[in-house]
CSV table of C-alpha atoms in Angstrom, one decimal:
chain,number,residue,atom,x,y,z
A,29,MET,CA,83.5,184.8,77.3
A,30,THR,CA,81.4,182.4,79.3
A,31,VAL,CA,83.4,180.3,81.7
A,32,LEU,CA,82.7,177.0,80.0
A,33,SER,CA,83.2,178.3,76.4
A,34,PRO,CA,85.1,175.8,74.3
A,35,SER,CA,88.7,175.8,73.4
A,36,ASP,CA,91.1,173.6,71.5
A,37,PRO,CA,92.9,171.4,74.0
A,38,ALA,CA,96.4,172.4,72.8
A,39,ALA,CA,95.6,176.1,73.4
A,40,GLN,CA,95.1,175.3,77.1
A,41,GLY,CA,98.1,173.1,77.4
A,42,VAL,CA,96.2,169.9,77.2
A,43,ASP,CA,97.7,167.0,75.1
A,44,ALA,CA,94.8,165.5,73.2
A,45,SER,CA,96.7,162.2,72.8
A,46,GLY,CA,96.5,161.8,76.6
A,47,VAL,CA,92.7,162.3,76.5
A,48,LEU,CA,92.5,159.8,73.6
A,49,ALA,CA,94.5,157.3,75.6
A,50,PHE,CA,92.1,157.8,78.6
A,51,LEU,CA,89.1,157.1,76.3
A,52,ASP,CA,90.8,154.0,75.0
A,53,ALA,CA,91.6,152.8,78.5
A,54,LEU,CA,88.1,153.6,79.8
A,55,GLU,CA,86.4,151.7,77.1
A,56,ALA,CA,88.7,148.8,77.4
A,57,ALA,CA,88.3,148.5,81.2
A,58,PRO,CA,86.1,145.6,82.3
A,59,GLY,CA,83.3,146.7,84.6
A,60,ILE,CA,83.3,150.4,83.6
A,61,GLU,CA,80.6,151.8,81.4
A,62,PRO,CA,81.2,155.5,80.8
A,63,HIS,CA,78.3,157.8,80.1
A,64,SER,CA,79.7,161.3,80.0
A,65,LEU,CA,82.9,163.3,80.3
A,66,MET,CA,83.7,167.0,80.5
A,67,ILE,CA,87.2,168.4,80.9
A,68,VAL,CA,87.7,172.1,81.8
A,69,ARG,CA,91.2,173.7,81.8
A,70,HIS,CA,91.9,177.3,82.7
A,71,GLY,CA,88.2,177.9,82.7
A,72,ARG,CA,87.7,176.7,79.1
A,73,LEU,CA,85.9,173.5,78.0
A,74,VAL,CA,88.6,171.5,76.2
A,75,ALA,CA,86.8,168.1,75.8
A,76,SER,CA,83.2,166.9,76.2
A,77,GLY,CA,81.5,163.8,75.1
A,78,TRP,CA,78.5,161.5,75.8
A,79,TRP,CA,78.4,157.8,75.0
A,80,ALA,CA,75.2,157.3,73.1
A,81,PRO,CA,72.4,156.7,74.0
A,82,TYR,CA,73.3,159.2,76.8
A,83,THR,CA,73.1,162.8,75.7
A,84,PRO,CA,74.0,166.4,76.9
A,85,GLY,CA,71.5,168.2,78.9
A,86,ARG,CA,69.7,165.2,80.2
A,87,PRO,CA,69.6,165.1,84.1
A,88,GLN,CA,71.4,162.3,85.7
A,89,LEU,CA,71.0,160.8,89.2
A,90,LEU,CA,74.2,161.9,90.9
A,91,TYR,CA,73.8,159.8,94.1
A,92,SER,CA,76.3,161.0,96.8
A,93,LEU,CA,77.7,163.7,94.5
A,94,SER,CA,74.5,165.4,95.8
A,95,LYS,CA,76.4,165.9,99.1
A,96,SER,CA,78.7,168.6,97.6
A,97,PHE,CA,75.7,170.6,96.6
A,98,THR,CA,74.3,170.3,100.1
A,99,GLY,CA,77.6,171.4,101.6
A,100,THR,CA,77.5,174.4,99.3
A,101,ALA,CA,74.0,175.3,100.5
A,102,ALA,CA,75.3,175.2,104.1
A,103,ALA,CA,78.1,177.5,103.2
A,104,LEU,CA,75.7,180.0,101.7
A,105,ALA,CA,73.4,179.7,104.8
A,106,GLU,CA,76.4,180.4,107.0
A,107,ALA,CA,77.3,183.5,105.0
A,108,GLU,CA,73.8,184.8,105.4
A,109,GLY,CA,73.9,184.3,109.2
A,110,LEU,CA,71.3,181.5,109.1
A,111,LEU,CA,73.7,178.8,110.3
A,112,ASP,CA,76.7,178.5,112.6
A,113,PHE,CA,79.1,175.6,112.0
A,114,ASP,CA,80.1,175.7,115.7
A,115,ALA,CA,76.6,175.5,117.0
A,116,PRO,CA,75.2,172.2,118.4
A,117,VAL,CA,73.1,170.3,116.0
A,118,LEU,CA,70.4,170.0,118.7
A,119,SER,CA,70.1,173.8,118.8
A,120,TYR,CA,68.4,173.7,115.5
A,121,PHE,CA,65.8,171.2,116.7
A,122,PRO,CA,64.8,172.5,120.1
A,123,GLU,CA,61.7,170.2,120.1
A,124,PHE,CA,64.0,167.2,120.6
A,125,GLU,CA,65.7,168.7,123.6
A,126,ALA,CA,64.0,166.5,126.2
A,127,ASP,CA,64.5,163.3,124.1
A,128,ILE,CA,68.2,163.6,123.4
A,129,THR,CA,70.0,162.8,126.6
A,130,ASP,CA,73.2,161.2,125.4
A,131,PRO,CA,76.1,163.7,126.1
A,132,ARG,CA,77.8,162.9,122.8
A,133,SER,CA,74.7,163.5,120.8
A,134,ARG,CA,74.2,166.7,122.6
A,135,ALA,CA,77.8,167.7,121.9
A,136,MET,CA,77.5,167.1,118.2
A,137,LEU,CA,78.2,170.3,116.2
A,138,VAL,CA,77.2,171.4,112.7
A,139,ARG,CA,80.8,171.1,111.6
A,140,HIS,CA,80.9,167.5,112.8
A,141,VAL,CA,78.0,166.5,110.6
A,142,ALA,CA,79.4,168.5,107.7
A,143,SER,CA,82.6,166.4,107.8
A,144,MET,CA,81.1,163.0,108.6
A,145,ALA,CA,82.6,163.1,112.1
A,146,SER,CA,79.5,162.6,114.3
A,147,GLY,CA,81.3,160.1,116.4
A,148,HIS,CA,79.5,157.1,115.0
A,149,GLU,CA,81.7,154.3,113.7
A,150,ARG,CA,79.2,153.0,111.1
A,151,GLU,CA,76.5,153.8,108.6
A,152,THR,CA,73.3,154.5,110.5
A,153,VAL,CA,70.8,155.4,107.9
A,154,GLU,CA,68.6,152.4,108.3
A,155,GLU,CA,68.8,152.7,112.1
A,156,ALA,CA,67.9,156.4,112.0
A,157,TYR,CA,64.8,155.9,109.8
A,158,ALA,CA,63.8,152.8,111.9
A,159,ARG,CA,64.2,154.6,115.2
A,160,ASP,CA,61.9,157.5,114.2
A,161,PRO,CA,60.3,157.0,110.8
A,162,ALA,CA,58.4,160.3,111.1
A,163,GLU,CA,61.5,162.3,111.9
A,164,PRO,CA,64.8,160.8,110.8
A,165,VAL,CA,66.9,163.6,112.4
A,166,ARG,CA,65.5,162.7,115.7
A,167,GLY,CA,66.1,159.0,115.0
A,168,PHE,CA,69.7,159.8,114.2
A,169,LEU,CA,70.2,161.9,117.3
A,170,LEU,CA,68.7,159.1,119.4
A,171,LEU,CA,71.6,156.8,118.3
A,172,PRO,CA,74.4,157.4,120.8
A,173,PRO,CA,77.7,158.0,119.0
A,174,ASP,CA,80.4,155.4,119.7
A,175,ARG,CA,83.0,158.1,120.3
A,176,ASP,CA,83.3,161.8,120.9
A,177,PRO,CA,82.1,163.8,117.9
A,178,GLY,CA,85.0,165.1,115.8
A,179,THR,CA,87.3,162.1,116.6
A,180,VAL,CA,86.3,159.5,114.1
A,181,PHE,CA,85.1,159.3,110.5
A,182,ALA,CA,82.3,157.1,109.2
A,183,TYR,CA,80.6,157.4,105.9
A,184,ASN,CA,77.2,158.0,107.4
A,185,GLN,CA,74.3,159.3,105.4
A,186,PRO,CA,72.3,160.8,108.3
A,187,THR,CA,75.1,163.3,108.9
A,188,THR,CA,74.5,165.0,105.5
A,189,TYR,CA,70.8,164.4,105.8
A,190,THR,CA,70.9,166.4,109.1
A,191,LEU,CA,73.0,169.1,107.6
A,192,GLY,CA,70.5,169.5,104.7
A,193,ALA,CA,67.6,169.4,107.2
A,194,ILE,CA,69.2,172.3,109.1
A,195,VAL,CA,69.6,174.3,105.9
A,196,GLN,CA,66.0,173.7,104.9
A,197,ARG,CA,64.7,174.6,108.3
A,198,VAL,CA,66.6,177.9,108.7
A,199,ALA,CA,66.0,178.9,105.1
A,200,GLY,CA,62.4,177.8,105.0
A,201,LEU,CA,62.9,176.3,101.6
A,202,PRO,CA,63.9,173.0,100.0
A,203,LEU,CA,67.6,172.8,99.1
A,204,SER,CA,67.0,173.2,95.4
A,205,GLU,CA,64.8,176.3,95.8
A,206,TYR,CA,67.3,177.8,98.2
A,207,LEU,CA,70.1,177.2,95.8
A,208,ARG,CA,68.3,178.4,92.7
A,209,PRO,CA,68.9,182.2,93.0
A,210,ARG,CA,72.1,181.9,94.9
A,211,LEU,CA,73.9,179.2,92.9
A,212,LEU,CA,72.0,177.5,90.1
A,213,ASP,CA,70.8,180.5,88.2
A,214,PRO,CA,74.1,182.4,88.4
A,215,LEU,CA,76.0,179.3,87.2
A,216,GLY,CA,73.6,178.9,84.3
A,217,ILE,CA,72.2,175.6,85.5
A,218,GLY,CA,68.8,174.7,84.3
A,219,GLU,CA,66.4,172.2,85.8
A,220,VAL,CA,67.5,170.1,88.7
A,221,VAL,CA,65.3,167.8,90.8
A,222,TRP,CA,66.0,166.5,94.2
A,223,ARG,CA,64.4,163.4,95.7
A,224,HIS,CA,62.3,163.8,98.8
A,225,ASP,CA,61.7,161.4,101.6
A,226,HIS,CA,58.3,160.9,103.3
A,227,THR,CA,58.9,163.9,105.5
A,228,GLY,CA,58.8,166.1,102.4
A,229,ARG,CA,62.5,167.1,102.8
A,230,GLU,CA,65.0,166.9,99.9
A,231,LEU,CA,67.4,164.2,100.9
A,232,GLY,CA,70.6,166.1,100.8
A,233,PHE,CA,72.9,163.1,101.0
A,234,SER,CA,71.7,161.7,97.6
A,235,GLY,CA,68.9,161.9,95.1
A,236,LEU,CA,69.9,165.0,93.1
A,237,TYR,CA,69.3,164.8,89.3
A,238,ALA,CA,71.4,167.3,87.3
A,239,PRO,CA,73.2,167.2,83.9
A,240,THR,CA,77.0,166.7,83.7
A,241,ASP,CA,77.4,170.3,82.8
A,242,ALA,CA,76.0,171.3,86.2
A,243,VAL,CA,78.7,169.2,87.8
A,244,ALA,CA,81.4,170.8,85.7
A,245,ARG,CA,80.2,174.3,86.6
A,246,LEU,CA,80.1,173.5,90.3
A,247,GLY,CA,83.7,172.2,90.1
A,248,GLN,CA,84.8,175.3,88.2
A,249,LEU,CA,83.2,177.5,90.8
A,250,TYR,CA,85.2,175.8,93.6
A,251,LEU,CA,88.4,175.9,91.5
A,252,SER,CA,87.9,179.7,91.3
A,253,ASP,CA,87.4,180.1,95.0
A,254,GLY,CA,83.7,180.8,94.6
A,255,VAL,CA,84.0,183.4,91.9
A,256,TRP,CA,82.0,183.0,88.7
A,257,GLU,CA,82.5,185.4,85.8
A,258,GLY,CA,83.7,188.1,88.2
A,259,GLU,CA,80.9,187.7,90.7
A,260,ARG,CA,81.5,186.1,94.1
A,261,LEU,CA,79.0,183.4,94.7
A,262,LEU,CA,80.6,181.5,97.6
A,263,PRO,CA,82.2,183.1,100.7
A,264,GLN,CA,85.9,183.8,100.2
A,265,GLY,CA,88.0,180.9,101.5
A,266,TRP,CA,85.1,178.4,101.6
A,267,ALA,CA,86.5,176.3,98.8
A,268,ALA,CA,89.8,175.8,100.7
A,269,ARG,CA,87.9,175.1,103.9
A,270,ALA,CA,85.6,172.6,102.3
A,271,SER,CA,88.5,170.8,100.5
A,272,ARG,CA,91.0,170.4,103.4
A,273,PRO,CA,90.9,167.2,105.5
A,274,HIS,CA,88.8,167.8,108.6
A,275,ILE,CA,88.9,164.1,109.7
A,276,PRO,CA,91.3,161.3,108.6
A,277,THR,CA,89.6,158.5,106.7
A,278,ALA,CA,92.4,155.9,106.3
A,279,GLY,CA,90.9,152.4,106.5
A,280,ALA,CA,87.4,153.7,106.9
A,281,MET,CA,86.3,152.2,103.6
A,282,GLY,CA,87.9,148.8,104.2
A,283,ASP,CA,91.2,147.2,103.5
A,284,GLY,CA,93.0,147.7,100.2
A,285,GLY,CA,92.1,149.3,96.9
A,286,TRP,CA,90.7,152.6,98.2
A,287,ASP,CA,93.7,154.9,97.9
A,288,ASP,CA,91.6,157.9,97.0
A,289,TRP,CA,89.2,157.3,99.9
A,290,ASN,CA,92.1,157.2,102.4
A,291,GLN,CA,93.2,160.9,102.1
A,292,GLY,CA,90.7,162.5,104.4
A,293,TYR,CA,87.3,164.2,104.2
A,294,GLY,CA,86.4,167.9,104.1
A,295,HIS,CA,83.0,169.5,104.1
A,296,GLN,CA,81.1,167.2,101.8
A,297,PHE,CA,84.1,166.7,99.6
A,298,TRP,CA,86.7,163.8,99.5
A,299,ILE,CA,90.4,164.6,99.5
A,300,SER,CA,92.0,162.8,96.6
A,301,ARG,CA,95.6,161.8,95.9
A,302,HIS,CA,95.4,164.7,93.4
A,303,GLY,CA,93.1,167.6,94.3
A,304,TYR,CA,89.7,166.8,95.8
A,305,ARG,CA,86.3,165.6,94.6
A,306,GLY,CA,82.6,165.0,95.1
A,307,ASP,CA,81.6,161.6,94.0
A,308,GLY,CA,78.5,159.4,93.9
A,309,ALA,CA,77.8,155.7,93.7
A,310,TYR,CA,78.5,153.9,90.4
A,311,GLY,CA,80.9,156.5,89.0
A,312,GLN,CA,79.5,160.0,89.2
A,313,PHE,CA,82.5,162.4,89.7
A,314,CYS,CA,83.4,166.1,90.1
A,315,LEU,CA,87.2,166.2,90.2
A,316,VAL,CA,88.8,169.5,91.1
A,317,LEU,CA,92.5,169.7,90.4
A,318,PRO,CA,93.9,173.1,91.6
A,319,GLU,CA,97.5,172.2,90.7
A,320,GLN,CA,96.5,171.6,87.1
A,321,ASP,CA,93.8,174.4,87.1
A,322,ALA,CA,91.4,171.8,85.8
A,323,VAL,CA,88.0,170.2,86.5
A,324,ILE,CA,86.8,166.8,85.3
A,325,ALA,CA,83.1,166.0,85.4
A,326,ALA,CA,82.0,162.5,84.6
A,327,THR,CA,79.1,160.0,84.9
A,328,ALA,CA,79.3,156.3,84.5
A,329,GLU,CA,77.9,152.9,85.6
A,330,THR,CA,80.7,151.1,87.6
A,331,GLU,CA,81.4,149.6,90.9
A,332,ARG,CA,85.1,150.1,90.2
A,333,MET,CA,85.4,153.7,91.1
A,334,GLN,CA,89.0,153.5,92.3
A,335,GLU,CA,90.0,151.9,89.0
A,336,TYR,CA,88.2,154.8,87.2
A,337,LEU,CA,90.3,157.3,89.2
A,338,ASN,CA,93.5,155.3,88.6
A,339,LEU,CA,92.9,155.8,84.9
A,340,VAL,CA,92.4,159.5,85.3
A,341,TRP,CA,95.7,159.8,87.2
A,342,LYS,CA,97.5,157.6,84.7
A,343,HIS,CA,96.3,159.2,81.5
A,344,LEU,CA,94.7,162.6,82.1
A,345,LEU,CA,97.0,164.0,84.7
A,346,PRO,CA,100.1,163.9,82.5
A,347,ALA,CA,98.1,165.5,79.7
A,348,PHE,CA,97.9,168.8,81.5
A,349,GLY,CA,101.0,170.7,80.5
A,350,PRO,CA,102.2,174.1,81.7
A,351,GLU,CA,102.1,175.9,78.3
A,352,PRO,CA,100.1,175.9,75.1
A,353,LEU,CA,101.1,173.2,72.7
A,354,PRO,CA,101.9,174.4,69.2
A,355,GLY,CA,101.4,172.3,66.1
A,356,ARG,CA,98.8,170.0,67.6
A,357,GLU,CA,95.9,170.7,65.3
A,358,ALA,CA,95.7,167.2,63.9
A,359,ALA,CA,95.6,165.6,67.4
A,360,ASP,CA,92.9,168.1,68.5
A,361,ALA,CA,90.8,167.3,65.5
A,362,GLU,CA,91.2,163.6,66.1
A,363,LEU,CA,90.0,164.1,69.6
A,364,ARG,CA,87.0,166.1,68.5
A,365,GLU,CA,86.0,163.5,66.0
A,366,ARG,CA,86.4,160.7,68.6
A,367,LEU,CA,84.2,162.6,71.1
A,368,ASP,CA,81.5,163.2,68.5
A,369,ARG,CA,81.1,159.5,67.9
A,370,LEU,CA,81.2,158.1,71.4
A,371,ALA,CA,78.7,155.3,71.8
A,372,LEU,CA,78.1,152.3,74.0
A,373,PRO,CA,78.3,149.0,72.1
A,374,PRO,CA,74.8,147.6,71.4
A,375,ALA,CA,73.8,144.2,72.6
A,376,PRO,CA,73.7,141.5,69.9
A,377,GLY,CA,70.4,140.2,68.5
A,378,ARG,CA,68.1,140.4,65.6
A,379,PRO,CA,65.2,142.9,65.4
A,380,ALA,CA,62.7,140.1,64.8
A,381,PRO,CA,62.6,136.3,65.6
A,382,PRO,CA,64.1,134.3,62.8
A,383,GLU,CA,61.2,131.9,63.0
A,384,ARG,CA,58.1,131.0,65.1
A,385,ALA,CA,57.0,134.7,65.1
A,386,GLU,CA,53.3,133.7,65.9
A,387,GLU,CA,54.4,131.9,69.0
A,388,TRP,CA,56.5,134.8,70.2
A,389,ALA,CA,53.6,137.2,69.6
A,390,ALA,CA,51.3,135.2,71.9
A,391,ALA,CA,54.0,134.5,74.6
A,392,GLU,CA,53.9,135.4,78.2
A,393,PHE,CA,56.9,134.9,80.4
A,394,THR,CA,57.3,134.5,84.2
A,395,PRO,CA,60.5,134.5,86.2
A,396,SER,CA,62.6,131.4,86.7
A,397,GLY,CA,64.1,131.3,90.2
A,398,GLY,CA,63.4,133.7,93.0
A,399,PRO,CA,61.8,137.2,92.7
A,400,GLY,CA,63.5,139.8,90.7
A,401,PRO,CA,62.7,143.3,89.3
A,402,VAL,CA,60.3,141.9,86.7
A,403,ARG,CA,57.2,139.8,87.6
A,404,ALA,CA,56.0,139.1,84.1
A,405,ALA,CA,56.8,139.9,80.4
A,406,GLY,CA,54.7,139.7,77.3
A,407,LEU,CA,55.3,140.4,73.6
A,408,ALA,CA,53.0,142.0,71.0
A,409,GLN,CA,53.6,142.6,67.3
A,410,ASP,CA,52.2,145.4,65.1
A,411,ALA,CA,53.1,146.8,61.7
A,412,ASP,CA,55.9,148.8,63.2
A,413,GLY,CA,57.6,146.0,65.0
A,414,TRP,CA,57.5,144.5,68.5
A,415,THR,CA,56.6,145.7,72.0
A,416,LEU,CA,57.9,144.1,75.1
A,417,THR,CA,55.8,144.8,78.2
A,418,LEU,CA,57.3,144.4,81.6
A,419,THR,CA,55.3,144.2,84.8
A,420,GLU,CA,57.2,145.2,88.0
A,421,GLU,CA,57.6,142.8,90.9
A,422,GLY,CA,55.5,143.7,93.9
A,423,ARG,CA,53.4,146.4,92.1
A,424,GLU,CA,51.2,147.0,89.1
A,425,GLY,CA,53.6,149.3,87.3
A,426,ARG,CA,54.2,148.4,83.6
A,427,LEU,CA,56.8,149.4,81.2
A,428,ASP,CA,56.4,149.1,77.4
A,429,LEU,CA,59.6,148.9,75.4
A,430,ARG,CA,59.8,149.0,71.6
A,431,LEU,CA,62.0,146.5,69.9
A,432,GLY,CA,63.1,146.0,66.3
A,433,GLY,CA,64.5,149.5,65.7
A,434,PRO,CA,67.7,150.3,63.7
A,435,PRO,CA,71.0,148.7,64.9
A,436,GLY,CA,72.2,150.3,68.1
A,437,TRP,CA,69.9,151.7,70.8
A,438,THR,CA,66.2,152.4,70.5
A,439,VAL,CA,65.5,155.5,72.6
A,440,ALA,CA,62.0,156.4,74.1
A,441,GLU,CA,61.0,159.2,76.3
A,442,GLU,CA,57.7,157.7,77.5
A,443,PRO,CA,56.6,156.3,79.8
A,444,LEU,CA,60.1,157.1,81.0
A,445,PRO,CA,63.5,157.8,79.3
A,446,THR,CA,64.9,154.4,78.3
A,447,ALA,CA,67.1,153.0,75.6
A,448,VAL,CA,66.8,149.4,74.5
A,449,SER,CA,69.3,147.2,72.7
A,450,GLY,CA,69.5,143.6,71.7
A,451,GLY,CA,67.0,141.2,70.2
A,452,TRP,CA,66.6,137.6,69.2
A,453,THR,CA,69.8,135.7,69.6
A,454,ASP,CA,68.2,132.6,68.2
A,455,ALA,CA,64.8,131.3,67.4
A,456,GLY,CA,64.0,130.6,71.0
A,457,THR,CA,65.8,133.4,72.9
A,458,LEU,CA,65.1,137.1,73.3
A,459,ALA,CA,67.8,139.0,75.1
A,460,VAL,CA,67.7,142.8,75.7
A,461,GLU,CA,69.5,145.5,77.7
A,462,VAL,CA,67.4,148.4,79.0
A,463,ALA,CA,69.3,151.6,79.9
A,464,PHE,CA,67.4,154.0,82.2
A,465,LEU,CA,68.8,157.2,80.8
A,466,GLU,CA,68.3,159.5,83.9
A,467,THR,CA,70.2,157.0,86.1
A,468,PRO,CA,73.4,155.0,85.9
A,469,HIS,CA,71.4,151.8,85.7
A,470,ARG,CA,70.8,149.1,83.2
A,471,LEU,CA,68.6,146.1,83.3
A,472,ALA,CA,69.5,142.8,81.5
A,473,LEU,CA,66.5,140.6,80.5
A,474,THR,CA,66.3,137.2,78.7
A,475,CYS,CA,63.1,135.5,77.6
A,476,SER,CA,63.1,131.8,76.7
A,477,LEU,CA,60.3,130.6,74.4
A,478,ALA,CA,60.9,126.9,75.2
A,479,ASP,CA,59.6,127.1,78.8
A,480,ARG,CA,58.1,130.6,78.8
A,481,THR,CA,60.4,131.9,81.5
A,482,LEU,CA,62.4,135.1,81.9
A,483,THR,CA,65.5,136.1,83.9
A,484,ALA,CA,66.1,139.8,84.7
A,485,HIS,CA,68.7,141.5,86.8
A,486,TRP,CA,70.2,144.9,87.4
A,487,ARG,CA,73.8,145.4,86.2
A,488,THR,CA,74.1,147.7,89.2
A,489,GLN,CA,71.5,147.8,92.0
A,490,PRO,CA,69.4,151.0,92.2
A,491,LEU,CA,69.7,152.6,95.6
A,492,HIS,CA,66.5,154.8,95.3
A,493,GLY,CA,63.3,153.1,94.4
A,494,ARG,CA,64.1,149.7,93.1
A,495,GLY,CA,61.1,149.4,90.7
A,496,LEU,CA,61.4,149.8,87.0
A,497,THR,CA,59.2,152.9,86.8
A,498,ASP,CA,61.2,154.5,89.7
A,499,GLN,CA,64.2,154.9,87.5
A,500,ARG,CA,63.6,158.5,86.4
A,501,VAL,CA,63.6,162.0,87.6
A,502,PRO,CA,60.8,162.1,90.2
A,503,ARG,CA,59.0,165.2,89.0
A,504,GLY,CA,56.0,166.2,90.9
A,505,SER,CA,56.2,163.5,93.5
A,506,VAL,CA,57.8,163.0,96.9
């Protein structure tokens, strides 16, 4: 048996009606667009589904869920004697010795950056890159901490960046290459890609592209104290060490509505009201629930991440029972059928203009209002339908999108993975939604024939590379 082999939910004590209620609540929640869900119980995959046009196996931008993979790499480096969590950060960068004079910066230990407890009281990523664009670690260490390291939490990207930089330095490899034989291959995880910065380093704090299945497997490995199919991959006790609160976080994310961010921070994992988790911007989750012997992996597009977790606690947590549930074949079958037909609702619109087609075919559109992600748009018609060409703001990149396909989403792999929905809402208006399938993000665009203008905006703002053609796995580039 492979660890993620499937099982009927009832056989693992999971009430399918609770999962169905969660799906109902998730799809009804305003501001939450689910993309994928995997539920593992007792090491068996009891539920998995992707909301079309999202599909299994496609890598997704995990944003800060990347941090949990970086923390795992640090644990492996420690086990190999390459890294010491009680050593000063500066000891791994002796070339900075003369420059770093602040006593708090000099006292910062590896375990402090591993737990976001550098002593800074703020996010410093822009300051660090601005202070030393050529070497962000040096830029970070040149920023004097506000308090003694280990005494205050701040969600601060350069701490994880520095942790990842140490691992890459002592290992002599990028994070993804270091993890490949030690973690990724043993877990059965295929291609992953990690964004680099201009130094050539993989970011560590963000930028990892991996499928949802990889997230579920990492969570199951932690749930099993680092043992996978009988083989120990992580040091014994590391999962407990990484998932206990090393620094309190109450109030660090602002006032109100952040209950699951107020429980403390471990080593690149958040402590939750139930279990612990890695998470990333806009709803990328790896929930590890030791009391329930369960893992939940999910991707989404939402700014309401606490609301997402609230729905998990309300509907999924009670669905985990202590014993197998007899006589639940019908509920299990209903859940399987529901998971097989998950889909995001398409945007309204006709596949072709109801009239004035010649005018549309010759039309060029420019933005109304200030600059946005699209500088210009144009339409062309051929025997197979319509192509909408978008030109990016501030660059020469172009994106061709096919319109006029069957109802639902028109998926294309080139020039980058996208899905387009919508069409002509009346004779003078074209409105489309463009999902960038390797990211959480979606672009909404409307063209008006009357004044040849367009409006375009991101439903959620990309945090890496804000151009249209940046919204993909960055293969072969830094």
